[in-house]
Amino acid sequence: MSTYIETKTFRELQDSEVLPAPSGVRLNIMQMCQQEDIALPELVSQVQGDPVLAGRLIQIANIPNINKGRMVASVNVELLLMVGLHAVRQMALAISLTESARRGDCKEFNYDAFWARSTAMACAGQALGEMLQLAPPAEMFTNGLLAGIGRLGLASARPKRYGELLAEGAQGQALLDKEQEAFGFDHLRLAAAMMEDWHFPKLFCTAVLHHENPEASGLDEDDRQQQLVRMLELAGCVADVCVATSVEARAQLLPRLLKLGERFSLPLSSMEYICGRVSWDWSDWGALLHVPTQVLPEIGAELAEAAKDPA
């Protein structure tokens, strides 16, 4: 049963086998992580055979606020327990989708741009997870990566009609309204439904559902759920700064970035750090998965200028 889309409609989408889905060794890892009597040594062996997944888990395990002891250099049972089996499962899913769903039949959908922004948002989610400690960094990485998965789902399941909507140029709420009218659901509801089907906690599904318009969530701003919504909103803005194709485009985004950072009492120096950190992480991740990226210049001066003239 789907909480976010009419159940019959979602099952029809699933049965058509057109929605993005994990496969291969990573699907096996996901299934193992759900077993009550999981054999951890066997899971270690499976993860060791996947260099991309293993490398990312080692990197996450060495985050200072996760690893209180010596640095981890290889995948072992201790690492999996340190990162958490939920995070391992979600990371396997995220990498599987990133590598497999790279092209499709929707000509108007820019797959490279989609994955570029998605990976940037994933890195931003992880960096903010480390700094704000509202949710595990590994899980925030995955939530950032999958926050836009409903767009990819529509491009995969309804390529012709969705392409027509994209060609009309609608964005934001206008696009959501057009999607709802055309399909009976929008890309945010589809993303939340897909994540629910993959057994993500409701906390994260709801964060994805509302992150494009947190004011409409109906949640109290002090509620942890709303804080996660706001953190994903901020991660999306950092991603937009990373993918901006010109100084002028970036300059238009920086006032909003600073405003969103203020909700978490993040000073300009913290936002500069986050942008720099995300830029380099994003480049590393892009090299692993052949996702187009770019390294941001030092933007401290640009942020300072934006702070002077927030309008």
Short mmCIF file of C-alpha atoms in Angstrom, two decimals:
data_model
loop_
_atom_site.label_atom_id
_atom_site.label_comp_id
_atom_site.label_asym_id
_atom_site.label_seq_id
_atom_site.Cartn_x
_atom_site.Cartn_y
_atom_site.Cartn_z
CA MET A 1 0.00 0.00 0.00
CA SER A 2 1.34 3.43 -0.95
CA THR A 3 0.93 6.36 1.43
CA TYR A 4 1.71 8.98 -1.20
CA ILE A 5 0.11 7.79 -4.46
CA GLU A 6 -3.12 5.90 -5.09
CA THR A 7 -2.05 2.29 -4.50
CA LYS A 8 -3.48 0.85 -7.73
CA THR A 9 -1.71 3.49 -9.81
CA PHE A 10 1.62 2.84 -8.10
CA ARG A 11 1.30 -0.92 -8.51
CA GLU A 12 0.59 -0.46 -12.20
CA LEU A 13 3.78 1.59 -12.52
CA GLN A 14 5.71 -1.13 -10.71
CA ASP A 15 4.22 -3.95 -12.76
CA SER A 16 5.18 -2.20 -15.99
CA GLU A 17 8.85 -2.48 -14.84
CA VAL A 18 9.68 0.99 -16.12
CA LEU A 19 10.48 2.71 -12.82
CA PRO A 20 14.18 2.92 -11.86
CA ALA A 21 15.08 -0.05 -9.66
CA PRO A 22 18.21 -1.65 -8.18
CA SER A 23 19.69 -4.82 -9.65
CA GLY A 24 22.61 -7.24 -9.51
CA VAL A 25 25.00 -7.50 -6.58
CA ARG A 26 23.72 -4.33 -4.97
CA LEU A 27 20.16 -5.67 -4.96
CA ASN A 28 21.53 -8.75 -3.23
CA ILE A 29 23.29 -6.53 -0.65
CA MET A 30 20.04 -4.66 -0.04
CA GLN A 31 18.15 -7.89 0.49
CA MET A 32 20.80 -9.21 2.86
CA CYS A 33 20.63 -6.03 4.95
CA GLN A 34 16.93 -6.70 5.55
CA GLN A 35 17.39 -10.25 6.84
CA GLU A 36 16.84 -10.80 10.55
CA ASP A 37 19.54 -13.49 10.72
CA ILE A 38 22.01 -11.71 8.46
CA ALA A 39 25.43 -13.32 8.10
CA LEU A 40 27.70 -10.29 8.52
CA PRO A 41 30.88 -11.98 7.18
CA GLU A 42 29.01 -12.87 3.99
CA LEU A 43 27.76 -9.28 3.69
CA VAL A 44 31.33 -8.04 4.15
CA SER A 45 32.40 -10.30 1.28
CA GLN A 46 29.64 -8.93 -0.96
CA VAL A 47 30.53 -5.31 -0.19
CA GLN A 48 34.26 -5.97 -0.69
CA GLY A 49 33.45 -7.10 -4.22
CA ASP A 50 31.97 -3.68 -5.04
CA PRO A 51 34.82 -1.11 -5.10
CA VAL A 52 32.54 1.92 -5.48
CA LEU A 53 30.27 0.96 -2.58
CA ALA A 54 33.19 -0.17 -0.42
CA GLY A 55 35.12 3.05 -1.04
CA ARG A 56 32.19 5.23 -0.16
CA LEU A 57 31.45 3.32 3.04
CA ILE A 58 35.09 3.57 4.14
CA GLN A 59 35.00 7.32 3.50
CA ILE A 60 31.83 7.68 5.57
CA ALA A 61 33.18 5.48 8.37
CA ASN A 62 36.16 7.80 8.73
CA ILE A 63 34.04 10.89 9.40
CA PRO A 64 35.29 12.13 12.79
CA ASN A 65 31.91 12.28 14.52
CA ILE A 66 31.19 8.67 13.50
CA ASN A 67 34.62 7.11 13.98
CA LYS A 68 35.94 7.90 17.44
CA GLY A 69 38.96 5.59 17.13
CA ARG A 70 41.55 4.71 14.52
CA MET A 71 41.04 5.26 10.81
CA VAL A 72 39.30 2.48 8.89
CA ALA A 73 41.11 1.20 5.80
CA SER A 74 39.00 -1.76 4.71
CA VAL A 75 35.47 -3.15 4.84
CA ASN A 76 34.88 -5.38 7.84
CA VAL A 77 32.08 -6.21 10.25
CA GLU A 78 33.06 -3.32 12.53
CA LEU A 79 32.73 -0.84 9.66
CA LEU A 80 29.29 -2.10 8.64
CA LEU A 81 28.02 -1.82 12.21
CA MET A 82 29.59 1.63 12.59
CA VAL A 83 27.91 2.98 9.46
CA GLY A 84 24.70 1.03 10.10
CA LEU A 85 22.98 -1.62 7.99
CA HIS A 86 20.20 0.80 7.05
CA ALA A 87 22.80 3.17 5.62
CA VAL A 88 24.62 0.33 3.83
CA ARG A 89 21.36 -0.76 2.23
CA GLN A 90 20.44 2.77 1.18
CA MET A 91 23.90 3.43 -0.22
CA ALA A 92 23.78 0.23 -2.28
CA LEU A 93 20.42 1.36 -3.69
CA ALA A 94 21.65 4.85 -4.48
CA ILE A 95 24.79 3.70 -6.29
CA SER A 96 22.86 1.06 -8.24
CA LEU A 97 20.40 3.66 -9.51
CA THR A 98 23.12 6.18 -10.31
CA GLU A 99 24.99 3.72 -12.48
CA SER A 100 22.02 2.07 -14.20
CA ALA A 101 19.45 4.80 -14.86
CA ARG A 102 21.66 7.10 -16.93
CA ARG A 103 19.71 7.25 -20.19
CA GLY A 104 16.11 6.92 -21.28
CA ASP A 105 13.42 7.66 -23.84
CA CYS A 106 12.41 11.14 -22.66
CA LYS A 107 14.25 13.42 -25.08
CA GLU A 108 13.38 16.57 -23.17
CA PHE A 109 14.82 15.21 -19.90
CA ASN A 110 18.49 16.04 -19.37
CA TYR A 111 19.80 12.90 -17.71
CA ASP A 112 23.35 14.20 -17.22
CA ALA A 113 22.10 17.41 -15.61
CA PHE A 114 19.75 15.40 -13.40
CA TRP A 115 22.50 13.16 -12.04
CA ALA A 116 24.94 16.08 -11.73
CA ARG A 117 22.54 17.95 -9.46
CA SER A 118 21.47 14.79 -7.63
CA THR A 119 25.05 13.83 -6.74
CA ALA A 120 25.81 17.41 -5.68
CA MET A 121 22.73 17.37 -3.45
CA ALA A 122 23.82 14.03 -2.02
CA CYS A 123 27.21 15.45 -1.07
CA ALA A 124 25.51 18.51 0.40
CA GLY A 125 23.17 16.29 2.42
CA GLN A 126 26.13 14.37 3.82
CA ALA A 127 28.09 17.54 4.68
CA LEU A 128 25.07 19.08 6.42
CA GLY A 129 24.39 15.81 8.21
CA GLU A 130 27.92 15.91 9.61
CA MET A 131 27.67 19.58 10.62
CA LEU A 132 24.14 19.70 12.01
CA GLN A 133 23.90 16.10 13.28
CA LEU A 134 20.14 15.90 12.72
CA ALA A 135 20.46 12.60 10.85
CA PRO A 136 23.26 10.15 9.97
CA PRO A 137 25.50 11.55 7.18
CA ALA A 138 25.33 8.35 5.13
CA GLU A 139 21.54 8.41 5.16
CA MET A 140 21.46 12.12 4.33
CA PHE A 141 23.72 11.38 1.35
CA THR A 142 21.20 8.88 0.05
CA ASN A 143 18.21 11.12 0.75
CA GLY A 144 19.87 13.96 -1.13
CA LEU A 145 20.63 11.67 -4.05
CA LEU A 146 17.05 10.35 -4.22
CA ALA A 147 15.19 13.59 -3.50
CA GLY A 148 14.60 14.12 -7.21
CA ILE A 149 14.07 10.47 -8.16
CA GLY A 150 10.42 11.16 -8.96
CA ARG A 151 11.50 13.28 -11.93
CA LEU A 152 13.51 10.36 -13.26
CA GLY A 153 10.57 8.07 -12.54
CA LEU A 154 8.24 10.20 -14.65
CA ALA A 155 10.80 10.43 -17.46
CA SER A 156 11.04 6.62 -17.38
CA ALA A 157 7.37 5.75 -16.94
CA ARG A 158 5.72 8.50 -19.00
CA PRO A 159 8.47 9.73 -21.36
CA LYS A 160 6.27 11.25 -24.08
CA ARG A 161 3.77 13.11 -21.89
CA TYR A 162 6.39 14.19 -19.37
CA GLY A 163 8.58 15.42 -22.20
CA GLU A 164 5.70 17.57 -23.40
CA LEU A 165 5.32 19.09 -19.93
CA LEU A 166 9.03 19.82 -19.73
CA ALA A 167 8.97 21.43 -23.16
CA GLU A 168 6.39 23.90 -21.87
CA GLY A 169 9.04 25.25 -19.51
CA ALA A 170 7.02 25.16 -16.28
CA GLN A 171 9.01 25.04 -13.04
CA GLY A 172 8.39 24.90 -9.31
CA GLN A 173 4.78 24.71 -8.21
CA ALA A 174 3.54 25.25 -11.76
CA LEU A 175 5.28 22.05 -12.87
CA LEU A 176 3.94 20.13 -9.88
CA ASP A 177 0.41 21.28 -10.74
CA LYS A 178 0.81 20.20 -14.37
CA GLU A 179 2.15 16.80 -13.30
CA GLN A 180 -0.76 16.31 -10.93
CA GLU A 181 -3.23 17.18 -13.67
CA ALA A 182 -1.58 14.92 -16.24
CA PHE A 183 -0.76 11.86 -14.12
CA GLY A 184 -2.76 12.11 -10.91
CA PHE A 185 0.44 12.62 -8.87
CA ASP A 186 3.55 14.80 -9.05
CA HIS A 187 7.26 13.98 -8.98
CA LEU A 188 7.54 14.60 -5.22
CA ARG A 189 4.76 12.16 -4.41
CA LEU A 190 6.29 9.61 -6.77
CA ALA A 191 9.71 10.03 -5.12
CA ALA A 192 8.22 9.53 -1.65
CA ALA A 193 6.24 6.49 -2.86
CA MET A 194 9.34 4.92 -4.42
CA MET A 195 11.36 5.48 -1.26
CA GLU A 196 8.55 4.04 0.86
CA ASP A 197 8.51 0.96 -1.38
CA TRP A 198 12.28 0.64 -0.83
CA HIS A 199 11.62 0.64 2.95
CA PHE A 200 13.00 4.07 3.76
CA PRO A 201 11.82 5.42 7.13
CA LYS A 202 8.72 7.61 6.86
CA LEU A 203 10.77 10.45 8.35
CA PHE A 204 12.90 10.62 5.19
CA CYS A 205 10.04 9.99 2.75
CA THR A 206 8.17 12.95 4.23
CA ALA A 207 11.30 15.12 4.10
CA VAL A 208 11.61 14.46 0.37
CA LEU A 209 7.89 15.05 -0.16
CA HIS A 210 8.04 18.59 1.26
CA HIS A 211 11.60 19.77 0.59
CA GLU A 212 10.71 21.88 -2.46
CA ASN A 213 8.06 23.82 -0.51
CA PRO A 214 8.63 23.45 3.24
CA GLU A 215 6.12 26.18 4.11
CA ALA A 216 3.31 23.95 2.83
CA SER A 217 4.22 20.97 5.03
CA GLY A 218 2.01 22.08 7.91
CA LEU A 219 4.74 21.08 10.35
CA ASP A 220 6.04 23.16 13.24
CA GLU A 221 9.44 24.67 12.50
CA ASP A 222 10.85 23.20 15.74
CA ASP A 223 9.72 19.69 14.81
CA ARG A 224 12.62 17.38 13.85
CA GLN A 225 10.66 16.32 10.77
CA GLN A 226 10.48 19.92 9.56
CA GLN A 227 14.16 20.41 10.34
CA LEU A 228 14.97 17.50 8.02
CA VAL A 229 12.73 19.05 5.36
CA ARG A 230 14.63 22.32 5.75
CA MET A 231 17.99 20.55 5.65
CA LEU A 232 17.10 18.91 2.33
CA GLU A 233 15.92 22.30 1.07
CA LEU A 234 19.31 23.76 1.98
CA ALA A 235 21.12 20.81 0.40
CA GLY A 236 19.19 21.46 -2.82
CA CYS A 237 20.24 25.10 -2.81
CA VAL A 238 23.90 24.15 -2.29
CA ALA A 239 23.54 21.76 -5.23
CA ASP A 240 22.10 24.55 -7.38
CA VAL A 241 25.11 26.72 -6.52
CA CYS A 242 27.43 23.87 -7.51
CA VAL A 243 25.81 23.26 -10.91
CA ALA A 244 25.35 26.96 -11.79
CA THR A 245 26.96 27.55 -15.17
CA SER A 246 28.00 31.18 -14.72
CA VAL A 247 29.07 33.68 -12.08
CA GLU A 248 25.84 35.59 -12.70
CA ALA A 249 23.67 32.51 -12.18
CA ARG A 250 25.52 31.68 -8.97
CA ALA A 251 25.21 35.25 -7.69
CA GLN A 252 21.42 35.03 -7.98
CA LEU A 253 21.40 31.93 -5.75
CA LEU A 254 23.70 33.09 -2.96
CA PRO A 255 21.26 35.37 -1.07
CA ARG A 256 18.80 32.48 -0.78
CA LEU A 257 21.61 30.16 0.28
CA LEU A 258 22.57 32.48 3.12
CA LYS A 259 18.94 32.91 4.17
CA LEU A 260 18.41 29.15 4.33
CA GLY A 261 21.65 28.78 6.29
CA GLU A 262 20.42 31.31 8.83
CA ARG A 263 17.59 28.92 9.78
CA PHE A 264 20.28 26.67 11.23
CA SER A 265 22.31 29.57 12.64
CA LEU A 266 25.07 28.88 10.12
CA PRO A 267 27.36 31.89 9.66
CA LEU A 268 28.83 32.94 6.33
CA SER A 269 32.07 31.07 7.13
CA SER A 270 30.15 27.82 7.59
CA MET A 271 28.35 28.26 4.28
CA GLU A 272 31.68 28.92 2.57
CA TYR A 273 33.08 25.73 4.11
CA ILE A 274 30.03 23.69 3.09
CA CYS A 275 30.21 24.88 -0.53
CA GLY A 276 33.93 24.14 -0.76
CA ARG A 277 33.59 20.75 0.88
CA VAL A 278 30.67 19.75 -1.31
CA SER A 279 32.43 20.90 -4.46
CA TRP A 280 35.41 18.62 -3.86
CA ASP A 281 33.33 15.65 -2.69
CA TRP A 282 31.09 16.09 -5.71
CA SER A 283 34.09 16.00 -8.05
CA ASP A 284 35.35 12.78 -6.45
CA TRP A 285 31.92 11.18 -6.69
CA GLY A 286 31.50 12.31 -10.29
CA ALA A 287 34.81 10.74 -11.25
CA LEU A 288 33.70 7.42 -9.78
CA LEU A 289 30.35 7.36 -11.58
CA HIS A 290 31.21 9.40 -14.68
CA VAL A 291 28.81 12.17 -13.69
CA PRO A 292 29.65 15.65 -15.04
CA THR A 293 30.86 17.99 -12.30
CA GLN A 294 32.85 21.18 -11.84
CA VAL A 295 35.00 22.58 -9.05
CA LEU A 296 33.65 25.77 -7.53
CA PRO A 297 36.03 28.70 -7.23
CA GLU A 298 36.62 30.18 -3.79
CA ILE A 299 33.30 31.92 -3.19
CA GLY A 300 33.96 33.65 0.11
CA ALA A 301 34.04 37.08 -1.54
CA GLU A 302 30.85 36.31 -3.48
CA LEU A 303 29.09 35.25 -0.29
CA ALA A 304 30.26 38.38 1.50
CA GLU A 305 28.90 40.51 -1.34
CA ALA A 306 25.59 38.64 -1.22
CA ALA A 307 25.40 39.22 2.53
CA LYS A 308 25.78 42.97 1.99
CA ASP A 309 22.93 43.09 -0.50
CA PRO A 310 20.53 40.23 0.30
CA ALA A 311 17.96 41.60 -2.12
#
